[in-house]
mmCIF file of N, CA and C in Angstrom:
data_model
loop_
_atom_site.group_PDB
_atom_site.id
_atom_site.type_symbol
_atom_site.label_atom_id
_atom_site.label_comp_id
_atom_site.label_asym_id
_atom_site.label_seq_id
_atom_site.Cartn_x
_atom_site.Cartn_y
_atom_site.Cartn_z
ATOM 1 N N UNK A 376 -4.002 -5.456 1.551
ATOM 2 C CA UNK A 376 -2.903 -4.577 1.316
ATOM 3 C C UNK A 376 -1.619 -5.356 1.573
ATOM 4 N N UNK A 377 -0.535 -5.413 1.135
ATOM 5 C CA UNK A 377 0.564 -5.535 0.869
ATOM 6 C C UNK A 377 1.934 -4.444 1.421
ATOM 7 N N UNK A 378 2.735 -4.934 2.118
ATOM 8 C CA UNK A 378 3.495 -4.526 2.333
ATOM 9 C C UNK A 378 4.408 -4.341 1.409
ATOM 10 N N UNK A 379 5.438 -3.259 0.990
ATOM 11 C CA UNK A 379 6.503 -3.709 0.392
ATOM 12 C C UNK A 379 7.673 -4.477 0.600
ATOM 13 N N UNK A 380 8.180 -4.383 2.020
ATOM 14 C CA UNK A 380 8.594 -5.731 2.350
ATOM 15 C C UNK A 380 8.572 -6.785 1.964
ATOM 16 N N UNK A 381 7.437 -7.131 1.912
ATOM 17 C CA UNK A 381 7.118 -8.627 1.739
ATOM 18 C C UNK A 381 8.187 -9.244 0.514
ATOM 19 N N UNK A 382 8.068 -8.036 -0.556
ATOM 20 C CA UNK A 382 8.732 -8.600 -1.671
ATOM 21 C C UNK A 382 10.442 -8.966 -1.874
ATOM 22 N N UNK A 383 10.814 -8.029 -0.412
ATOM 23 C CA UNK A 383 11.821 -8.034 -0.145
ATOM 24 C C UNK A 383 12.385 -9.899 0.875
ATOM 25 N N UNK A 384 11.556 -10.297 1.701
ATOM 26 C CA UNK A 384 11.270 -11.204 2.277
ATOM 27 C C UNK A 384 10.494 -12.466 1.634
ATOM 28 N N UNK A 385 10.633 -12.927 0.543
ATOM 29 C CA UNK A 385 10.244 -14.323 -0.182
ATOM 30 C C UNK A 385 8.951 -14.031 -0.606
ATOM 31 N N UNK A 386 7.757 -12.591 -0.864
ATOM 32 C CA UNK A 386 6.668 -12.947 -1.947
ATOM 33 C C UNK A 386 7.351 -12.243 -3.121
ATOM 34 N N UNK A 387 7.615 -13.602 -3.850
ATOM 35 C CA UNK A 387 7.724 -13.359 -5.152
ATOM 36 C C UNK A 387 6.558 -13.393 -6.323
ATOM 37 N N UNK A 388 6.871 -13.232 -7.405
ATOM 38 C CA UNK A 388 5.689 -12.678 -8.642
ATOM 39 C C UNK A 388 5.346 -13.880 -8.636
ATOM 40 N N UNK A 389 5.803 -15.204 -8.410
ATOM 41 C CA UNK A 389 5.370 -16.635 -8.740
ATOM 42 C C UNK A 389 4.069 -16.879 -7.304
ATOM 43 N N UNK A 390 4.549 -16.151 -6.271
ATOM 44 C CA UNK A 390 3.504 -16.735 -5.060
ATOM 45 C C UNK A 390 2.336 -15.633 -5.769
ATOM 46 N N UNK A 391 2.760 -14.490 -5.753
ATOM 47 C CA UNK A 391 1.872 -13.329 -6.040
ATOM 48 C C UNK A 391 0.651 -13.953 -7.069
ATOM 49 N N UNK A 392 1.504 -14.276 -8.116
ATOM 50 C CA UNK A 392 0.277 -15.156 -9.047
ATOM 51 C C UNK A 392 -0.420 -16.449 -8.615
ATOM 52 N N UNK A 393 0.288 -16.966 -7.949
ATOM 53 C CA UNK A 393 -0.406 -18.330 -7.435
ATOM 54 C C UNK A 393 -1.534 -17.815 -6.260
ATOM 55 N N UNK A 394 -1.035 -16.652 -5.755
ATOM 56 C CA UNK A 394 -2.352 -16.233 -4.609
ATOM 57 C C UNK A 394 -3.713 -15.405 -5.557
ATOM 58 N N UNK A 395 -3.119 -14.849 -6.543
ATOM 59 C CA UNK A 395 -4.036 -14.482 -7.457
ATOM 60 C C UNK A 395 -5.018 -15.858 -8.265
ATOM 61 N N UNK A 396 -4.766 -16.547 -8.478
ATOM 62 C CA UNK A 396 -5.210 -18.058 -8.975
ATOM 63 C C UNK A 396 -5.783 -18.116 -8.338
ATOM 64 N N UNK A 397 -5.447 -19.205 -6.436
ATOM 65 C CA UNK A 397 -6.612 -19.397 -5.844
ATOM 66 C C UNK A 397 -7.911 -18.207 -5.871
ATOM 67 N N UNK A 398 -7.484 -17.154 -5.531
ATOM 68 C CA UNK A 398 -8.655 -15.910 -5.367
ATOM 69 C C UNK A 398 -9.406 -16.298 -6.347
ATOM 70 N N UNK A 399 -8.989 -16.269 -8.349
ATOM 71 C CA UNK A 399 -10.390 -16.805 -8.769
ATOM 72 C C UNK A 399 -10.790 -18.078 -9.048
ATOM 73 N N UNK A 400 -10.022 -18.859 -8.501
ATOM 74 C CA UNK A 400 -10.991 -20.419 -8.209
ATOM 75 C C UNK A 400 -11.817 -20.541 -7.351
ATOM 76 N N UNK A 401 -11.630 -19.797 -6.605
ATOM 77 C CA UNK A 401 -12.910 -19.454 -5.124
ATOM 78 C C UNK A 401 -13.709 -18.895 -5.797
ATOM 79 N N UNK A 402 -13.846 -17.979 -6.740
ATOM 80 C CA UNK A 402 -15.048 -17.291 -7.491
ATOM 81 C C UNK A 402 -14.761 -15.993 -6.995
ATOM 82 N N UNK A 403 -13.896 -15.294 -6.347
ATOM 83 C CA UNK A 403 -13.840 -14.094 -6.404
ATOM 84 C C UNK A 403 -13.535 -13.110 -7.397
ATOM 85 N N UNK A 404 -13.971 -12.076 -7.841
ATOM 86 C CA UNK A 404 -14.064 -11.803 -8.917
ATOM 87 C C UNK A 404 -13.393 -10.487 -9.234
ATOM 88 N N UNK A 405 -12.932 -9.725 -7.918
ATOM 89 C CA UNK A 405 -12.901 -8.596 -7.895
ATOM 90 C C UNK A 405 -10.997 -8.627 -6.358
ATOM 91 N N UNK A 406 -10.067 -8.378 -6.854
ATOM 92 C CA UNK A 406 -9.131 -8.771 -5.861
ATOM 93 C C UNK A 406 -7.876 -7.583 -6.254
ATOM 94 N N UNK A 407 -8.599 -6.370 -4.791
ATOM 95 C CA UNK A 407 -7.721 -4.977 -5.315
ATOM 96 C C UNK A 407 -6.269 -5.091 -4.438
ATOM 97 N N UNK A 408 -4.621 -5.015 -4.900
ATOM 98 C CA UNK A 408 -3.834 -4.820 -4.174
ATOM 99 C C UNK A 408 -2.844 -3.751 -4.010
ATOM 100 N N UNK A 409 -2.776 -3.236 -2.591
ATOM 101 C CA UNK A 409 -1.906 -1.957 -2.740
ATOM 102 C C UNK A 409 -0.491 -2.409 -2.308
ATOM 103 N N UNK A 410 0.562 -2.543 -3.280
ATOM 104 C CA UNK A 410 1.783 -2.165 -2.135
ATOM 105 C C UNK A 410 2.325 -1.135 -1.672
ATOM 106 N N UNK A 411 2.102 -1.222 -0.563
ATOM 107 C CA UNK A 411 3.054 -0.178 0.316
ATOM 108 C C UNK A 411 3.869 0.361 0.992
ATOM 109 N N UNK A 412 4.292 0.911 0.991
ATOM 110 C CA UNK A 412 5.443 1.055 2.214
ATOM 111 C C UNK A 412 4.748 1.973 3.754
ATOM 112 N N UNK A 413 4.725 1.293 4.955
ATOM 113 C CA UNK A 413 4.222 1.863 5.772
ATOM 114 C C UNK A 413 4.421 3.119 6.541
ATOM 115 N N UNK A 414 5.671 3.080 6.209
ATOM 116 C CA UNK A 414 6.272 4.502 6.632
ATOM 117 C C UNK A 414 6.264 5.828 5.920
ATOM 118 N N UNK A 415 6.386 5.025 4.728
ATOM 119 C CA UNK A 415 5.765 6.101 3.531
ATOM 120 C C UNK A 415 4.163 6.821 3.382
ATOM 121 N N UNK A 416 3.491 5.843 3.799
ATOM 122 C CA UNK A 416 2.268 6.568 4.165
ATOM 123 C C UNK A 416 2.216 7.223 5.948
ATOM 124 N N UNK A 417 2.767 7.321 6.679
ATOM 125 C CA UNK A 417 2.787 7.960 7.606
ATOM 126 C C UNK A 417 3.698 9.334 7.700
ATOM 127 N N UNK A 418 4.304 9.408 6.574
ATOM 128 C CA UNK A 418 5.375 10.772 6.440
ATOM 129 C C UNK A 418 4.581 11.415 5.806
ATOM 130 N N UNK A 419 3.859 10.567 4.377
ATOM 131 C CA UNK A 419 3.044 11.216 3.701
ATOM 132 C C UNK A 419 1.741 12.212 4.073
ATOM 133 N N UNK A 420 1.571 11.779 5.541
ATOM 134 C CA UNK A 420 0.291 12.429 6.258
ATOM 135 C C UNK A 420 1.110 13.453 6.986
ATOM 136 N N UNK A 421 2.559 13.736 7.460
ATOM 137 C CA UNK A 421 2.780 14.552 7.836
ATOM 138 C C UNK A 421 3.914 15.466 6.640
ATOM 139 N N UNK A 422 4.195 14.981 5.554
ATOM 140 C CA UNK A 422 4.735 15.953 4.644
ATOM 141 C C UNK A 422 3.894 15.629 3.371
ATOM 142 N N UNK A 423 3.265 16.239 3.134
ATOM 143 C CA UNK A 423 2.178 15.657 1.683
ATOM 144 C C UNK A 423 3.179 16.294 0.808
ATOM 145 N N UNK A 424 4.297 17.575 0.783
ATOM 146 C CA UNK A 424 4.616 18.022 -0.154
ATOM 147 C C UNK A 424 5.468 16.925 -0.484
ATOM 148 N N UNK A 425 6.039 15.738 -0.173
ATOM 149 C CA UNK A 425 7.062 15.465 -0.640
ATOM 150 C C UNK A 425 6.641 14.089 -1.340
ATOM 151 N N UNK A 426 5.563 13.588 -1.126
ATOM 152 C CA UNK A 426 4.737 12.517 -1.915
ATOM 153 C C UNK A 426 3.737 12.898 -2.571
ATOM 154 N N UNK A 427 3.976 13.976 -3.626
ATOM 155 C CA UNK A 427 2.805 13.870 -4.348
ATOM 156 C C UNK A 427 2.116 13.159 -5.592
ATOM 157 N N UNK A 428 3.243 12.297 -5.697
ATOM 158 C CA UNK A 428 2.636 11.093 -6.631
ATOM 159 C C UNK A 428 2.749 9.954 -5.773
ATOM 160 N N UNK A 429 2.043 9.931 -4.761
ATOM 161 C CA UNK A 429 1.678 8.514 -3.775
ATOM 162 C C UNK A 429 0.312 8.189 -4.074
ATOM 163 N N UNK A 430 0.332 7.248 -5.198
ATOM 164 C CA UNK A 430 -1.123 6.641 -5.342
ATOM 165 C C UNK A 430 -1.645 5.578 -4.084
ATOM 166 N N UNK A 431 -2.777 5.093 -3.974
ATOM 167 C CA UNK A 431 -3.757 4.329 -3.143
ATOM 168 C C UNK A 431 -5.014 3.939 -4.458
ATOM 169 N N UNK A 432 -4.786 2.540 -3.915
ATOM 170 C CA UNK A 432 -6.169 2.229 -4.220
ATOM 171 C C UNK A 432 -7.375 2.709 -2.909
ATOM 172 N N UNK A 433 -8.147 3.154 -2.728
ATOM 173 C CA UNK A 433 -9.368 3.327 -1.891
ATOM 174 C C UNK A 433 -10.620 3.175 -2.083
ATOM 175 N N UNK A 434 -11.290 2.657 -1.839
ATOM 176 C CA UNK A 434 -13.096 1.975 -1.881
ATOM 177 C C UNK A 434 -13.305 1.762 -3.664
ATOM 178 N N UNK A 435 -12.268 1.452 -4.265
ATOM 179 C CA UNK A 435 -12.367 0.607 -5.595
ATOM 180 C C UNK A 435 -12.180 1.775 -6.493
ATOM 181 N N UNK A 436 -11.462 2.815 -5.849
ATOM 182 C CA UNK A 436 -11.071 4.005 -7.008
ATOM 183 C C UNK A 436 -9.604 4.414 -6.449
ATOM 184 N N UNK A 437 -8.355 4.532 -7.714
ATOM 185 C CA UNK A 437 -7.481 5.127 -7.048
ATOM 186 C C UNK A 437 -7.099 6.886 -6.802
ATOM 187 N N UNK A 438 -6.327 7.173 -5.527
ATOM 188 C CA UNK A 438 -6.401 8.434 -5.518
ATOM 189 C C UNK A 438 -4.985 9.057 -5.255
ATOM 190 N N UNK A 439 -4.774 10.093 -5.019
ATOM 191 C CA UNK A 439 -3.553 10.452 -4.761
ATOM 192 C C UNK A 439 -3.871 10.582 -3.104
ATOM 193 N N UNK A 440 -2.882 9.748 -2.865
ATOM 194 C CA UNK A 440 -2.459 9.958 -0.782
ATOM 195 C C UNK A 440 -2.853 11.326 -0.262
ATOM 196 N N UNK A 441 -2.035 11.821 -0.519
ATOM 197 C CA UNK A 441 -2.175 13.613 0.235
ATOM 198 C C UNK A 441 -3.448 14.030 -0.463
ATOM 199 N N UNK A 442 -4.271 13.714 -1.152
ATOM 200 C CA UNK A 442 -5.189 14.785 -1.706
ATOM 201 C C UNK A 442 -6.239 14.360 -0.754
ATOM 202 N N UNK A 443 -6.100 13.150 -0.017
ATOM 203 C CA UNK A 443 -7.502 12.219 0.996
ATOM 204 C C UNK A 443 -7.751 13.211 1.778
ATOM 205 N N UNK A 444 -8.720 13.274 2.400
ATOM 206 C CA UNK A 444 -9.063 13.672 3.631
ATOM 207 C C UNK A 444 -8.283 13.268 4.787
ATOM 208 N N UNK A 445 -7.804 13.758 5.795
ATOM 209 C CA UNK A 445 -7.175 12.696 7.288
ATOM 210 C C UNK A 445 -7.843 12.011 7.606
ATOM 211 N N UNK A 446 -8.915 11.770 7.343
ATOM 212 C CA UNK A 446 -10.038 10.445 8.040
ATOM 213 C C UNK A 446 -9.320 9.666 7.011
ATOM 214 N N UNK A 447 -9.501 9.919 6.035
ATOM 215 C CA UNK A 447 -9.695 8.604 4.642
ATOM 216 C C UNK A 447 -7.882 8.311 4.784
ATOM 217 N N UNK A 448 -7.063 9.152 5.245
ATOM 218 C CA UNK A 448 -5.647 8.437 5.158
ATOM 219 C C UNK A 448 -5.482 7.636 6.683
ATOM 220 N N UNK A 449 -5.942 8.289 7.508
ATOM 221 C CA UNK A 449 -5.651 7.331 8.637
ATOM 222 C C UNK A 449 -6.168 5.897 8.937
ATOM 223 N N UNK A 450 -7.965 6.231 8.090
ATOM 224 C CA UNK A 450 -8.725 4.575 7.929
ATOM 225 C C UNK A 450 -7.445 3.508 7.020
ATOM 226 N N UNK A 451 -6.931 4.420 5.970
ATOM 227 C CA UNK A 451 -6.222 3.875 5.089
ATOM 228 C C UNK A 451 -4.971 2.738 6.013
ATOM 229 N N UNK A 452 -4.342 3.750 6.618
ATOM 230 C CA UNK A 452 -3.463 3.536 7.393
ATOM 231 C C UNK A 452 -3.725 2.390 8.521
ATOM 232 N N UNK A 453 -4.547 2.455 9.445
ATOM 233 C CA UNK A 453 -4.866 2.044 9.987
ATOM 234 C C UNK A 453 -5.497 0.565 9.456
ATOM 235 N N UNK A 454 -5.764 0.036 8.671
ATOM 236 C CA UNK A 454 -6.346 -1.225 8.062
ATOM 237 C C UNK A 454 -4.842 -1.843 7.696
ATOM 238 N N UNK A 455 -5.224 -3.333 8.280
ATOM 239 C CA UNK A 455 -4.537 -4.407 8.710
ATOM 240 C C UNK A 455 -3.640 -4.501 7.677
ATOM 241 N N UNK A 456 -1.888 -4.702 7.647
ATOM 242 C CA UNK A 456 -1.440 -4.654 6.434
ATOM 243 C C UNK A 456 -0.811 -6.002 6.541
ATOM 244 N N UNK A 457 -0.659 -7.071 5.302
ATOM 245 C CA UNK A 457 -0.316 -8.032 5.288
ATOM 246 C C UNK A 457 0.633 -8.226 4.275
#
């Protein structure tokens, strides 16, 4: 997962693709990325009305944020963001 930051702070579309490259020279075949904003998914768990087009990728399907379960947004949440 991806911060949105980041893009704000030097990952540009040129690193973005170059990190996409190595991924399939290693042979990986499959390389899902969410950007996010972290705060945005933590308002989103306490105001769902006001993000209701907050997509997620989740276990290789995307969904709408507020429609998750609180388990499935907090696992969400809770996984390491880089």
């Amino acid at each position: 997962m991806l911060t949105v930051s980041l893009t704000r702070n030097g990952l540009d579309r040129d690193i973005l693709a170059a990190l996409e490259q190595a991924f399939l020279e290693t042979g990986v075949e499959m390389l899902q990325l969410n950007c996010v904003n972290p705060d945005e998914l933590r308002d989103a768990v306490e105001h769902p009305e006001a993000h209701p087009d907050l997509v997620v990728r989740l276990y290789g399907y995307s969904a709408r944020f507020a429609k998750l379960a609180p388990e499935q947004q907090q696992e969400f949440i809770s996984r390491q963001l880089y």
